[in-house]
Coordinates of C-alpha atoms and ligand atoms in Angstrom, one line a residue:
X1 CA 43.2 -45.2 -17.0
X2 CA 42.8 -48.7 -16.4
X3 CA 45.1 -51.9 -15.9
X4 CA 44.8 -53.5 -18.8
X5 CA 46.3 -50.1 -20.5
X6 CA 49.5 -50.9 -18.8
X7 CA 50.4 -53.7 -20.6
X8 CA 49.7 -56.2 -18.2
X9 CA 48.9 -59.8 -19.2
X10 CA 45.6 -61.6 -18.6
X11 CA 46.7 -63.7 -15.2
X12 CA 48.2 -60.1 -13.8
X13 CA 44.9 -58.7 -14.3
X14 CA 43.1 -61.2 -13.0
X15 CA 44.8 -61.2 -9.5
X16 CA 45.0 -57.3 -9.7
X17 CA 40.7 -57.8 -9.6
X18 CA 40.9 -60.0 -7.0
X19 CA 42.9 -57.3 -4.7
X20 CA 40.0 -55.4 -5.4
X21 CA 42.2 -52.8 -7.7
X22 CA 40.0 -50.9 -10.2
X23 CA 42.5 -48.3 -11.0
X24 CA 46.5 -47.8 -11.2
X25 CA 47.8 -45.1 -8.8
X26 CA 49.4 -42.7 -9.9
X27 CA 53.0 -44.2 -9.7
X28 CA 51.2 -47.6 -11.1
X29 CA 50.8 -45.5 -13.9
X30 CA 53.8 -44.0 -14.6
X31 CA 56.2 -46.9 -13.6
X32 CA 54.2 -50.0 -14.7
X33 CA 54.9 -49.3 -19.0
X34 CA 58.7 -47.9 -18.4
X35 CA 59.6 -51.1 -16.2
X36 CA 58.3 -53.1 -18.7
X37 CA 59.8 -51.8 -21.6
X38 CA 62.9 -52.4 -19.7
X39 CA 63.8 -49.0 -18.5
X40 CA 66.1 -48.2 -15.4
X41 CA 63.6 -46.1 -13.2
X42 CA 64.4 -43.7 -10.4
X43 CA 61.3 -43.0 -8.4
X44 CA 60.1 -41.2 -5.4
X45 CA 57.1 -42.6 -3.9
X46 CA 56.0 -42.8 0.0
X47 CA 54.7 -46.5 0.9
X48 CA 51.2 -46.2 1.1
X49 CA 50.9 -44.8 -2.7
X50 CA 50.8 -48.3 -4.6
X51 CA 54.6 -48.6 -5.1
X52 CA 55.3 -52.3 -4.3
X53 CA 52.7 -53.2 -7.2
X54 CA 54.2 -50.9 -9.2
X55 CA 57.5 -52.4 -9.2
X56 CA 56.3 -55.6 -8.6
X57 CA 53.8 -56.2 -11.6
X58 CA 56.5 -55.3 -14.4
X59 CA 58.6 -57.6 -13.0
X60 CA 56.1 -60.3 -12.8
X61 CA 55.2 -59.7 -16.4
X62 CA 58.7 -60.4 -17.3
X63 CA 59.3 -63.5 -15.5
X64 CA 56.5 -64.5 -17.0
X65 CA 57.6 -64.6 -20.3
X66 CA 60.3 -67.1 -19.8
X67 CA 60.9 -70.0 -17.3
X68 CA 64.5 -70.9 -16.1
X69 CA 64.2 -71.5 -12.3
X70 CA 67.7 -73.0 -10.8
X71 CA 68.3 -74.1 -7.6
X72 CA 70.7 -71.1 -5.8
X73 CA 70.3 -68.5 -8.7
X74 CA 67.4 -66.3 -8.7
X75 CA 66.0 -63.2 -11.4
X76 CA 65.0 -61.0 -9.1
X77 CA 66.6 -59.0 -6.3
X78 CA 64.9 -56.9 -3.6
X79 CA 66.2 -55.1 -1.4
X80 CA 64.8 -53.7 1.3
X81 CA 65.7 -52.1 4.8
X82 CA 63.4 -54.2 7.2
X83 CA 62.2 -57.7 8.0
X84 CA 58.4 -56.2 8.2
X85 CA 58.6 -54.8 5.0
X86 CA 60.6 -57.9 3.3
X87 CA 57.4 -60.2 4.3
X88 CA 55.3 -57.5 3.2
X89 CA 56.5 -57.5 -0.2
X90 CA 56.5 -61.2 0.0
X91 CA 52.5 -61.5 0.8
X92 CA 51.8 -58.6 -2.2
X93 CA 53.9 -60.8 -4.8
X94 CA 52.5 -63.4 -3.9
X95 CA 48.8 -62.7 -4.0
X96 CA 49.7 -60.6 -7.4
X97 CA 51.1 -63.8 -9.0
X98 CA 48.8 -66.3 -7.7
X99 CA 47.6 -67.4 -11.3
X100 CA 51.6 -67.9 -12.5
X101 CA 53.9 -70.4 -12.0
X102 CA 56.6 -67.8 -9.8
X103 CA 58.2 -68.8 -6.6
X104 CA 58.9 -65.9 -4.1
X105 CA 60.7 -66.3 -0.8
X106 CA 61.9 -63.2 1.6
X107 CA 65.4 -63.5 3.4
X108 CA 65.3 -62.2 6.1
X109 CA 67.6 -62.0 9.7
X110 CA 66.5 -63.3 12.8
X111 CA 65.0 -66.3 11.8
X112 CA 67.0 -69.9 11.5
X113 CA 69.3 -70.1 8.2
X114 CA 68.8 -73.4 6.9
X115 CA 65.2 -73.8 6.1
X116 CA 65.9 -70.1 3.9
X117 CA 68.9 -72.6 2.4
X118 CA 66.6 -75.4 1.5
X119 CA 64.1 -72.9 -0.2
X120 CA 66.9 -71.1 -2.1
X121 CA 68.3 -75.1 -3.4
X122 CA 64.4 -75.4 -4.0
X123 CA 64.6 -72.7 -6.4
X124 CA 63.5 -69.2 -6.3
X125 CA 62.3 -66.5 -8.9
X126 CA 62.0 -63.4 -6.7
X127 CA 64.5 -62.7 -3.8
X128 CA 62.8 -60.2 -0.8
X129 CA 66.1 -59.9 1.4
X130 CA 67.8 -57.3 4.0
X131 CA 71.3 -56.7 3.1
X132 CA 72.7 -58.4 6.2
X133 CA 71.1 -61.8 5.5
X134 CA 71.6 -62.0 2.2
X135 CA 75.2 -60.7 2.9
X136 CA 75.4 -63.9 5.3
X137 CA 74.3 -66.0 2.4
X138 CA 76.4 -64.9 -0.2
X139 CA 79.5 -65.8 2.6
X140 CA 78.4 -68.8 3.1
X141 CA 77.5 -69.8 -0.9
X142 CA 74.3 -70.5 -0.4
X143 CA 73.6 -67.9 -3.7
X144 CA 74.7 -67.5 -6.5
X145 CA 74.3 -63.8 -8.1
X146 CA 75.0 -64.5 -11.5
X147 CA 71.6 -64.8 -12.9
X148 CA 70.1 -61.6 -11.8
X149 CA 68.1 -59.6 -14.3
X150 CA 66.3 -56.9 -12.1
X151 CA 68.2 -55.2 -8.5
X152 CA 64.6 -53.4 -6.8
X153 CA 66.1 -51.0 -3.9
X154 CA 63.1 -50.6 -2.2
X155 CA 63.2 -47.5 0.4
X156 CA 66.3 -46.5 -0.9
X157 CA 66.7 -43.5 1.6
X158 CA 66.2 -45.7 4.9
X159 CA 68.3 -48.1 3.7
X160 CA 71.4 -45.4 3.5
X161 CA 69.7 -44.0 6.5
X162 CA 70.3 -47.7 8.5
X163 CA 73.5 -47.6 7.4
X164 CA 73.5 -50.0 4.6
X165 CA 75.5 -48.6 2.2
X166 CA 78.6 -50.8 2.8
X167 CA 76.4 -53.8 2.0
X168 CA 74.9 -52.4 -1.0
X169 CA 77.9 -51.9 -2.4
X170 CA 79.3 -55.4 -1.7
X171 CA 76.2 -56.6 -3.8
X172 CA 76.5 -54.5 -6.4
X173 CA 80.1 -55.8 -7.1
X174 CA 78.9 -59.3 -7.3
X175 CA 75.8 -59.0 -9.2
X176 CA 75.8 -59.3 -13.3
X177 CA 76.9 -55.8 -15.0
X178 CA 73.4 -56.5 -17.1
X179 CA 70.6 -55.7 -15.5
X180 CA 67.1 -53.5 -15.1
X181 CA 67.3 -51.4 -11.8
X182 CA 64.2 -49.4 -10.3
X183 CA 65.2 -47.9 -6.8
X184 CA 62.1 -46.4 -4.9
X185 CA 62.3 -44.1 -2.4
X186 CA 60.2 -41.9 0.1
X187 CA 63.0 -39.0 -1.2
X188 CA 65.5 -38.2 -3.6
X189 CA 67.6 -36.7 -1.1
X190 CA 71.5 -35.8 -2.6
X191 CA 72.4 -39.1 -1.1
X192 CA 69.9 -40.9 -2.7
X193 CA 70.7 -39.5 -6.1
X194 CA 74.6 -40.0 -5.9
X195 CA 73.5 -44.0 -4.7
X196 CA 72.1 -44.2 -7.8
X197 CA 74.1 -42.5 -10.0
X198 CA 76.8 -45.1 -9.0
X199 CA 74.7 -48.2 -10.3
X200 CA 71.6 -46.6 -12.4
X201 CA 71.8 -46.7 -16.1
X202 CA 70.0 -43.4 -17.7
X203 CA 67.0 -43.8 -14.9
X204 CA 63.9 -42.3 -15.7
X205 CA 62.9 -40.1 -13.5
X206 CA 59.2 -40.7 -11.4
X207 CA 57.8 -38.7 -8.3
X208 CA 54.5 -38.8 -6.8
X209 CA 55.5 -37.2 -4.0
X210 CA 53.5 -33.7 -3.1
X211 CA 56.1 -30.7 -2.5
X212 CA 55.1 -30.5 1.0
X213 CA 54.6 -33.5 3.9
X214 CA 51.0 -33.1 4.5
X215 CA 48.6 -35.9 3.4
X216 CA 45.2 -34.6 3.4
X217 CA 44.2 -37.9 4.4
X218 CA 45.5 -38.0 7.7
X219 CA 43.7 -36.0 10.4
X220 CA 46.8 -35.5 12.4
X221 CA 46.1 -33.9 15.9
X222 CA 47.5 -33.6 19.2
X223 CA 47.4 -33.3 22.8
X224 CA 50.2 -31.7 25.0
X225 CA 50.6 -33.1 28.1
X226 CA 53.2 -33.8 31.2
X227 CA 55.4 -36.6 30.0
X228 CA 54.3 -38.5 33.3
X229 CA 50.7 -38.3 32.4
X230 CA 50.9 -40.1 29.6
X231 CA 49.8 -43.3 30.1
X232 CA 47.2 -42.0 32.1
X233 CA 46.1 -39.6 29.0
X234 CA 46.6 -42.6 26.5
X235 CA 44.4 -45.4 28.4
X236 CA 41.9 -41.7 29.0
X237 CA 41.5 -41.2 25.2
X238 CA 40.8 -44.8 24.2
X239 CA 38.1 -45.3 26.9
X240 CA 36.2 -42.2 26.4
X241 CA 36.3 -42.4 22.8
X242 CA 35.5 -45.7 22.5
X243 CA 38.6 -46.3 20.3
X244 CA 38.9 -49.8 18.8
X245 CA 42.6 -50.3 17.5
X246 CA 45.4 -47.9 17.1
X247 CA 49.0 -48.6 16.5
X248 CA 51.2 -46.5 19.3
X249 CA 54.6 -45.7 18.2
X250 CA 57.0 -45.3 21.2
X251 CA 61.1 -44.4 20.7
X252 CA 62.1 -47.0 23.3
X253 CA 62.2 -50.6 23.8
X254 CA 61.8 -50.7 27.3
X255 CA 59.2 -47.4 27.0
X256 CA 57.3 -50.0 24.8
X257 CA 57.1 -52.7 27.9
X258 CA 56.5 -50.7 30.2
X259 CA 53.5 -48.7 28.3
X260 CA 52.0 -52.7 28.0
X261 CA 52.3 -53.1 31.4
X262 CA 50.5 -49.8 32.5
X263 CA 47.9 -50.3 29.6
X264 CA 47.3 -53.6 31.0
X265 CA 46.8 -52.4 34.5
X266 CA 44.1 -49.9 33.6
X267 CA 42.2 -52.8 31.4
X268 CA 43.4 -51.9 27.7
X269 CA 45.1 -55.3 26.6
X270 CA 48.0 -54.5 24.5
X271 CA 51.1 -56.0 22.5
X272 CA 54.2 -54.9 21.9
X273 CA 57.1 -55.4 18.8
X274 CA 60.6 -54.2 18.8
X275 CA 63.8 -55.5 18.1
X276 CA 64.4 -57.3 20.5
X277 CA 61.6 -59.9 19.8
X278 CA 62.0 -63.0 17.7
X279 CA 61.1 -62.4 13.7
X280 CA 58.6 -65.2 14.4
X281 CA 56.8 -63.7 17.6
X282 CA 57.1 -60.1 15.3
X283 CA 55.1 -61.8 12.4
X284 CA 52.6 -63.5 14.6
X285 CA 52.0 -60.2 16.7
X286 CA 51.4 -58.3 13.5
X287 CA 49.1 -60.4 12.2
X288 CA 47.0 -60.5 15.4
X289 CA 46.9 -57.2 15.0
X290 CA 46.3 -57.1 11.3
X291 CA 43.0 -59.8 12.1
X292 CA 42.1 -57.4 15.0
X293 CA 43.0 -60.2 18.0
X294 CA 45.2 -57.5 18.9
X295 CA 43.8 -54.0 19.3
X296 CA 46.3 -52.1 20.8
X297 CA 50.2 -52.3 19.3
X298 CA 52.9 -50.6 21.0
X299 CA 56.0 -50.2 18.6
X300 CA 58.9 -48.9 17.9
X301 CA 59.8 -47.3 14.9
X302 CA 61.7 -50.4 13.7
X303 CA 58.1 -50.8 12.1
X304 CA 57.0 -47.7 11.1
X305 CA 57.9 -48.6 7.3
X306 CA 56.5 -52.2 6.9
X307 CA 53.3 -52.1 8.4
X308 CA 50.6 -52.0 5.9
X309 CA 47.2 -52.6 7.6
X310 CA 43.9 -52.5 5.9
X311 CA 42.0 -49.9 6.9
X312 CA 43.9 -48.6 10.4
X313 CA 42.0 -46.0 11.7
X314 CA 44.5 -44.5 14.1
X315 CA 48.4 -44.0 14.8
X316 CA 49.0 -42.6 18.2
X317 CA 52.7 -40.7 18.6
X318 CA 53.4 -42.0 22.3
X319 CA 56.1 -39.3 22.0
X320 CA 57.5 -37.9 18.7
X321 CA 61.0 -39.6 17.0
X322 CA 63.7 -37.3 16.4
X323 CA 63.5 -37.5 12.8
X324 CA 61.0 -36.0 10.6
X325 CA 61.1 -38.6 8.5
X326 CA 60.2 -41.4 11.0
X327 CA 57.2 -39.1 11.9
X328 CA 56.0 -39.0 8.0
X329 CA 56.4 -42.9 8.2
X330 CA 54.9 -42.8 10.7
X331 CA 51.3 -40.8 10.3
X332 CA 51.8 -43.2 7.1
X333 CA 50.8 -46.4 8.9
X334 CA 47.1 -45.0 8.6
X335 CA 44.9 -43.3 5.6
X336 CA 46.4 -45.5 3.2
X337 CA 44.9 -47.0 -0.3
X338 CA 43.0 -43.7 -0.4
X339 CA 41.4 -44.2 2.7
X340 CA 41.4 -41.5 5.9
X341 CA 42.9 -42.1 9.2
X342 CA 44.0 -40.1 12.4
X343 CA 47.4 -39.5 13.5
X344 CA 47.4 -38.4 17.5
X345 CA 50.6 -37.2 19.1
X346 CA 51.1 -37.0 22.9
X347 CA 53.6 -34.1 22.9
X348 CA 55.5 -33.1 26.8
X349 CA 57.9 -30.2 26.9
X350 CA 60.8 -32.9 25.9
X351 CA 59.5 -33.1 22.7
X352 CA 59.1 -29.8 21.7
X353 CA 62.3 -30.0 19.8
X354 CA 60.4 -32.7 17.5
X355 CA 57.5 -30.9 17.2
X356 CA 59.3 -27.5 15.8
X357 CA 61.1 -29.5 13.0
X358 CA 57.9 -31.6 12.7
X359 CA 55.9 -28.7 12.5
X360 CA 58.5 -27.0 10.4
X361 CA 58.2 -29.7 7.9
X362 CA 54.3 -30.1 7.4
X363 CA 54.0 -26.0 7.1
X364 CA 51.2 -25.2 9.7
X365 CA 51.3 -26.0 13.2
X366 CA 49.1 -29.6 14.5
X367 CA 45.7 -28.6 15.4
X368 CA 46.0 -28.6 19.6
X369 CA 43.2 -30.2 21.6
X370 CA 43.0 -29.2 24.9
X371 CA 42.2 -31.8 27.7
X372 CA 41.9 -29.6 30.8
X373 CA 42.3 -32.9 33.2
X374 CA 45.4 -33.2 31.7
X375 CA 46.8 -29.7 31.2
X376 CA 50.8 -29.9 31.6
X377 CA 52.9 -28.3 34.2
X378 CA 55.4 -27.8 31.6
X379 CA 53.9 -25.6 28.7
X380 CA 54.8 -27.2 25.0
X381 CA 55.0 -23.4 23.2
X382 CA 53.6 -23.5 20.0
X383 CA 56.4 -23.8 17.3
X384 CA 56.3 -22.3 14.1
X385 CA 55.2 -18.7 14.5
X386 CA 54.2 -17.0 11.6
X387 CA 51.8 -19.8 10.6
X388 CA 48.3 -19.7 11.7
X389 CA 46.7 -23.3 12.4
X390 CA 46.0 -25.4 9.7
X391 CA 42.5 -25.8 10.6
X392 CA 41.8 -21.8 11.1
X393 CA 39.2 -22.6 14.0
X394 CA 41.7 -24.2 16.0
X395 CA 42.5 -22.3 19.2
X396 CA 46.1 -22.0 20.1
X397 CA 47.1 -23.7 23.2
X398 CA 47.6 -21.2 26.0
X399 CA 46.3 -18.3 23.9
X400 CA 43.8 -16.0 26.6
X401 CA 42.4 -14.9 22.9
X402 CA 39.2 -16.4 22.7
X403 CA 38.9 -15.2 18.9
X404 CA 39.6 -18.1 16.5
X405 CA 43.0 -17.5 15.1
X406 CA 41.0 -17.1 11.0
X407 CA 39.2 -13.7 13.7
X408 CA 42.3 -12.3 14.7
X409 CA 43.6 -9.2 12.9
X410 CA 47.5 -10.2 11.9
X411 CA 49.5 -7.7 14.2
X412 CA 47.3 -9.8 17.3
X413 CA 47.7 -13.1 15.9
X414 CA 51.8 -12.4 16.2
X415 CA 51.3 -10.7 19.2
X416 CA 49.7 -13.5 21.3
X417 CA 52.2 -15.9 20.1
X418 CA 55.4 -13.7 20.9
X419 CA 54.2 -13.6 24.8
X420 CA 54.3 -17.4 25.2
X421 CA 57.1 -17.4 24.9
X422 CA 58.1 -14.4 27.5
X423 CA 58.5 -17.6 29.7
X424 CA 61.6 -18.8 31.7
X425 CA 63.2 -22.3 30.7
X426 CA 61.6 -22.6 26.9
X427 CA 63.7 -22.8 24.0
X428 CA 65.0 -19.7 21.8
X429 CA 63.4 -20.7 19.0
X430 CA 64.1 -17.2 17.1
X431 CA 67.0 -19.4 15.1
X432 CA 64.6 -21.4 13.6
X433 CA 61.8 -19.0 13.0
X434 CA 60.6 -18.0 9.5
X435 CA 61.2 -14.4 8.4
X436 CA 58.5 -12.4 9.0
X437 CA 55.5 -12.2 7.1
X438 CA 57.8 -14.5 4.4
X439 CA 55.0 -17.3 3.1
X440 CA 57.3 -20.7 3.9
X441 CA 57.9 -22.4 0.9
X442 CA 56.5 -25.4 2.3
X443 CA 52.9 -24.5 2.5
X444 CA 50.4 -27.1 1.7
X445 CA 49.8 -26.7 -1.9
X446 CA 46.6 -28.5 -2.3
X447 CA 46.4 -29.1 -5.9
X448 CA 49.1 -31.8 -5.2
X449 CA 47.5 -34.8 -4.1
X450 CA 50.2 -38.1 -4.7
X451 CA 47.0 -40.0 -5.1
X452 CA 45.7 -38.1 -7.5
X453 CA 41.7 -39.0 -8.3
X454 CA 42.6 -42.7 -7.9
X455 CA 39.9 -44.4 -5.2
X456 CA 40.0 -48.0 -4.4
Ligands
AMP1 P1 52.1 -49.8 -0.9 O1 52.3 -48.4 -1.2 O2 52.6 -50.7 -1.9 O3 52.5 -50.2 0.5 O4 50.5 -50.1 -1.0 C1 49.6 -49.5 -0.1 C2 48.2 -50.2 -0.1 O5 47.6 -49.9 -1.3 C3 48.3 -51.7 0.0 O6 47.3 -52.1 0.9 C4 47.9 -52.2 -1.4 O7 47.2 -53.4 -1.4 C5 47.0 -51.0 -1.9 N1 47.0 -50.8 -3.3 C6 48.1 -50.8 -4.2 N2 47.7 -50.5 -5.4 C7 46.3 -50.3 -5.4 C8 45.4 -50.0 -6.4 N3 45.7 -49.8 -7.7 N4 44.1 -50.0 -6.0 C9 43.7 -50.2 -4.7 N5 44.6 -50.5 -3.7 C10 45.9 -50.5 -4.1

C-alpha cells in the first residue's frame, strides 16, 4: 500500500516524502480513506503507531479544498491532554502542510494569553488546545466555536483519566451540532466508549492495538535494587555502558531535582521537566534533548505521552508509576516509527506492587539482571507465578537453580518460585495469582504486531 492510494493530494504527498514516509501504518491505512470520506471514526491506537498523521492528513486534505480563514473562528479542533503533546501535534501539522496555504497554532496553558489572542484575531485553521486554556479562551471571547467542522479528541482515555471530562463537555455544548469527529485513544476502555457515544455519530470502528501490552520492539529489562542505591546504580549503568542519552522517568517532582543534583555530583549532566517549570523552559529543555545538548532527562510522567524523539535509544523507569498505563506510555517514549529501543526499570521492594500489575499486564515476568554490587537488602519477589520469563534463558532473581527456567521440569519451576516467597514481610500475593497451570489470557500473541510489516 502506498500514500497516494489513500487519496491524498499532490502537496500532502509531497511533504509526507520529505518526512521520509514510504509507507502508511497500519492505522494511516485504515483511517486516512474513512476520515476523508467524512466518516466519524473511533480508533484505538498507542502514540508511537502513526496516529497524529493519520488524523491529521484527512483533515488537511479537507481544508484544502476550500479557503475561509476568519479571524476568532477556526475549522479544526484538537484536543489533547498535555502541553507537550499540543506542540507536538503542532510541529507534525505543520511540517505535513508545509506546501499549503494552512495556519496552525497550539493553545496551550502556562504560557502568556495575549500573544495566543493576537494569533487567534490573526486567523487560524487548526486549533491544538488543552481543555483548560481553551476553556479560558472561550470565557474570555477570544473564540468563537461556531465554525467548527472537525472535534479530534486526541488521547481520549488520558484526557478522562486527567480529569477533563467536565471541560469536554462544556465544549461540546458550544460547538456546531455538524461536524466530523475522530477520537483516538491508547484504549477503548467502557469510559471511553460511553464519551463517545454521547457526541460520536455512527463511528467507525479502528484498532491497531495488539491484545496484549508487549511491543516486541522494546527490550524492556530490569534491575532490582535498594531504593537508596539508586542513584548510585543509575550514574553505574550509564558509565559502564557507555550510555549516550536516555530519558528517566521519576514519579516525583522533587525526586526529579534531587536525582539532577546527585547525577551531577557523580559527573553525568542532567535536566529535568515537570510541572512546575515554565511551558517555555519545558519546550526549550525538550528540544535540547531532542538535538542531543541534553543527554540525560529526568521527568515526570507529565511527559510520558508527548514526547516523540527520533530514534531514543533508552527509557530508564527511576521507579515504576502506579498505573499500568503510565508504564506502557512510558516504555513508548523509545522503539518508535518501527525502530527498537530499551526500556530499564530500577525496581526496590516499594515497587513491587507496580511491578505485579505491570507484570500482570505484559503476561511474562521482565527479564531480571543481576548486578551483584548492587544486590538489595530488601528482596523484590518475582510477581507473576505461573509464567516462565519471557526470554526462557533468563534466570530468576534469587532462584539457587542454576538450570535456565526453558531446563526446568514444570513441578521445579513452581517449586523454586513458591519458596521465595516463604519470606517474612513480602506481600500475599496468592489474591492476585493466576489459577494454576490456566494459560493467562494475556499471553503475547505474536502474530499481532500494531505495526504490522510497515518499516520506515
Ligand atoms: P505518532 O504515533 O503520531 O506519535 O508518530 C510516531 C512517529 O512515527 C513520529 O516520529 C512520526 O514522524 C513517525 N511516522 C508517522 N507515520 C509514519 C510513516 N508512515 N512512516 C514513517 N514514520 C512515520
Amino acid at each position: 500500500m502506498s500514500f497516494s492510494k489513500l487519496g491524498l493530494s499532490t502537496p500532502l504527498l509531497k511533504a509526507i516524502a520529505t518526512q521520509g514516509y514510504e509507507t502508511p501504518t497500519p492505522i494511516q491505512e485504515q483511517s486516512i480513506p474513512a476520515a476523508i470520506q467524512g466518516k466519524d471514526l473511533l480508533a484505538a491506537a498507542r502514540t508511537g503507531t502513526g496516529k497524529t498523521a493519520a488524523f491529521a492528513l484527512p483533515i488537511l486534505e479537507k481544508l484544502n479544498t476550500e479557503h475561509t480563514r476568519r479571524p476568532k473562528y477556526f475549522r479544526v479542533l484538537i484536543l489533547t491532554p498535555t502541553r507537550e503533546l499540543a506542540l507536538q501535534i503542532e510541529e507534525n501539522i505543520n511540517q505535513y502542510s508545509q506546501y499549503l496555504d494552512i495556519k496552525t497554532m497550539a493553545m496551550v496553558g502556562g504560557v502568556k494569553l495575549e500573544p495566543q489572542k493576537q494569533k487567534l484575531i490573526d486567523g487560524v485553521d487548526v486549533l491544538i488546545a488543552t481543555p483548560g486554556r481553551l476553556i479560558d479562551m472561550i470565557y474570555q471571547r477570544a473564540v468563537r466555536l461556531e465554525a467548527l467542522e472537525v472535534l479530534v479528541l486526541d488521547e481520549a482515555d488520558r484526557m478522562l483519566d486527567m480529569g477533563f471530562i467536565g471541560d469536554i463537555e462544556k465544549i461540546l455544548e458550544r460547538i456546531p451540532l455538524e461536524r466530523q469527529n475522530l477520537l483516538f485513544s491508547a484504549t477503548l476502555s467502557n469510559n471511553v466508549r460511553a464519551l463517545a457515544k454521547g457526541f460520536m455519530n455512527k463511528p467507525t470502528e479502528i484498532s491497531v492495538i495488539s491484545k496484549d501490552a508487549n511491543d516486541a520492539k522494546v527490550n524492556q529489562w530490569l534491575v532490582t535494587v535498594d531504593k537508596s542505591n539508586k542513584s548510585s546504580l543509575l550514574s553505574h549503568l550509564i558509565k559502564e555502558n557507555d550510555w549516550q542519552q536516555a530519558l528517566i522517568f521519576i514519579r516525583t517532582k522533587h525526586g526529579a531535582a534531587k536525582l539532577v543534583s546527585q547525577l551531577e555530583k557523580r559527573g553525568i549532566a542532567a535536566d529535568s521537566i515537570h510541572g512546575d517549570r515554565s511551558q517555555d523552559v519545558r519546550g526549550q529543555i525538550l528540544a535540547d534533548f531532542k538535538s542531543g545538548k541534553i543527554q540525560f532527562l529526568v521527568s515526570t510522567d507529565i511527559s510520558a505521552r508527548g514526547i516523540d524523539i527520533d530514534q531514543l535509544p533508552r527509557v530508564i523507569n527511576y521507579d515504576l508509576p502506579n498505573a499500568v498505563d503510565d508504564y506502557i506510555h512510558r516504555i513508548g517514549r523509545t522503539g518508535r516509527a518501527g525502530t527498537s529501543g530499551e526500556a530499564v526499570s530500577l525496581v526496590s521492594y516499594d515497587d513491587f506492587k507496580s511491578l505485579c500489575s505491570i507484570e500482570r499486564r505484559l503476561g511474562h515476568i521482565i527479564e531480571r539482571r543481576e548486578l551483584e554490587e548492587f544486590a538489595p537488602k530488601k528482596v523484590v519477589p518475582v510477581s507473576i507465578l505461573n509464567f516462565v520469563p519471557k526470554n526462557p534463558n533468563t534466570k530468576i532473581h534469587g532462584d539457587k537453580d542454576s538450570r535456565p527456567a526453558k531446563d526446568r521440569p514444570e513441578r521445579d519451576k513452581k517449586k523454586s518460585i513458591k519458596l521465595k516467597h516463604k519470606g517474612k514481610n513480602q506481600p500475599n500475593q496468592n489474591k492476585n495469582r493466576p489459577s494454576k497451570n490456566k494459560p493467562s489470557s494475556r499471553t503475547t500473541d505474536k502474530n499481532e504486531d500494531p505495526w504490522g510489516n510497515w518499516k520506515k
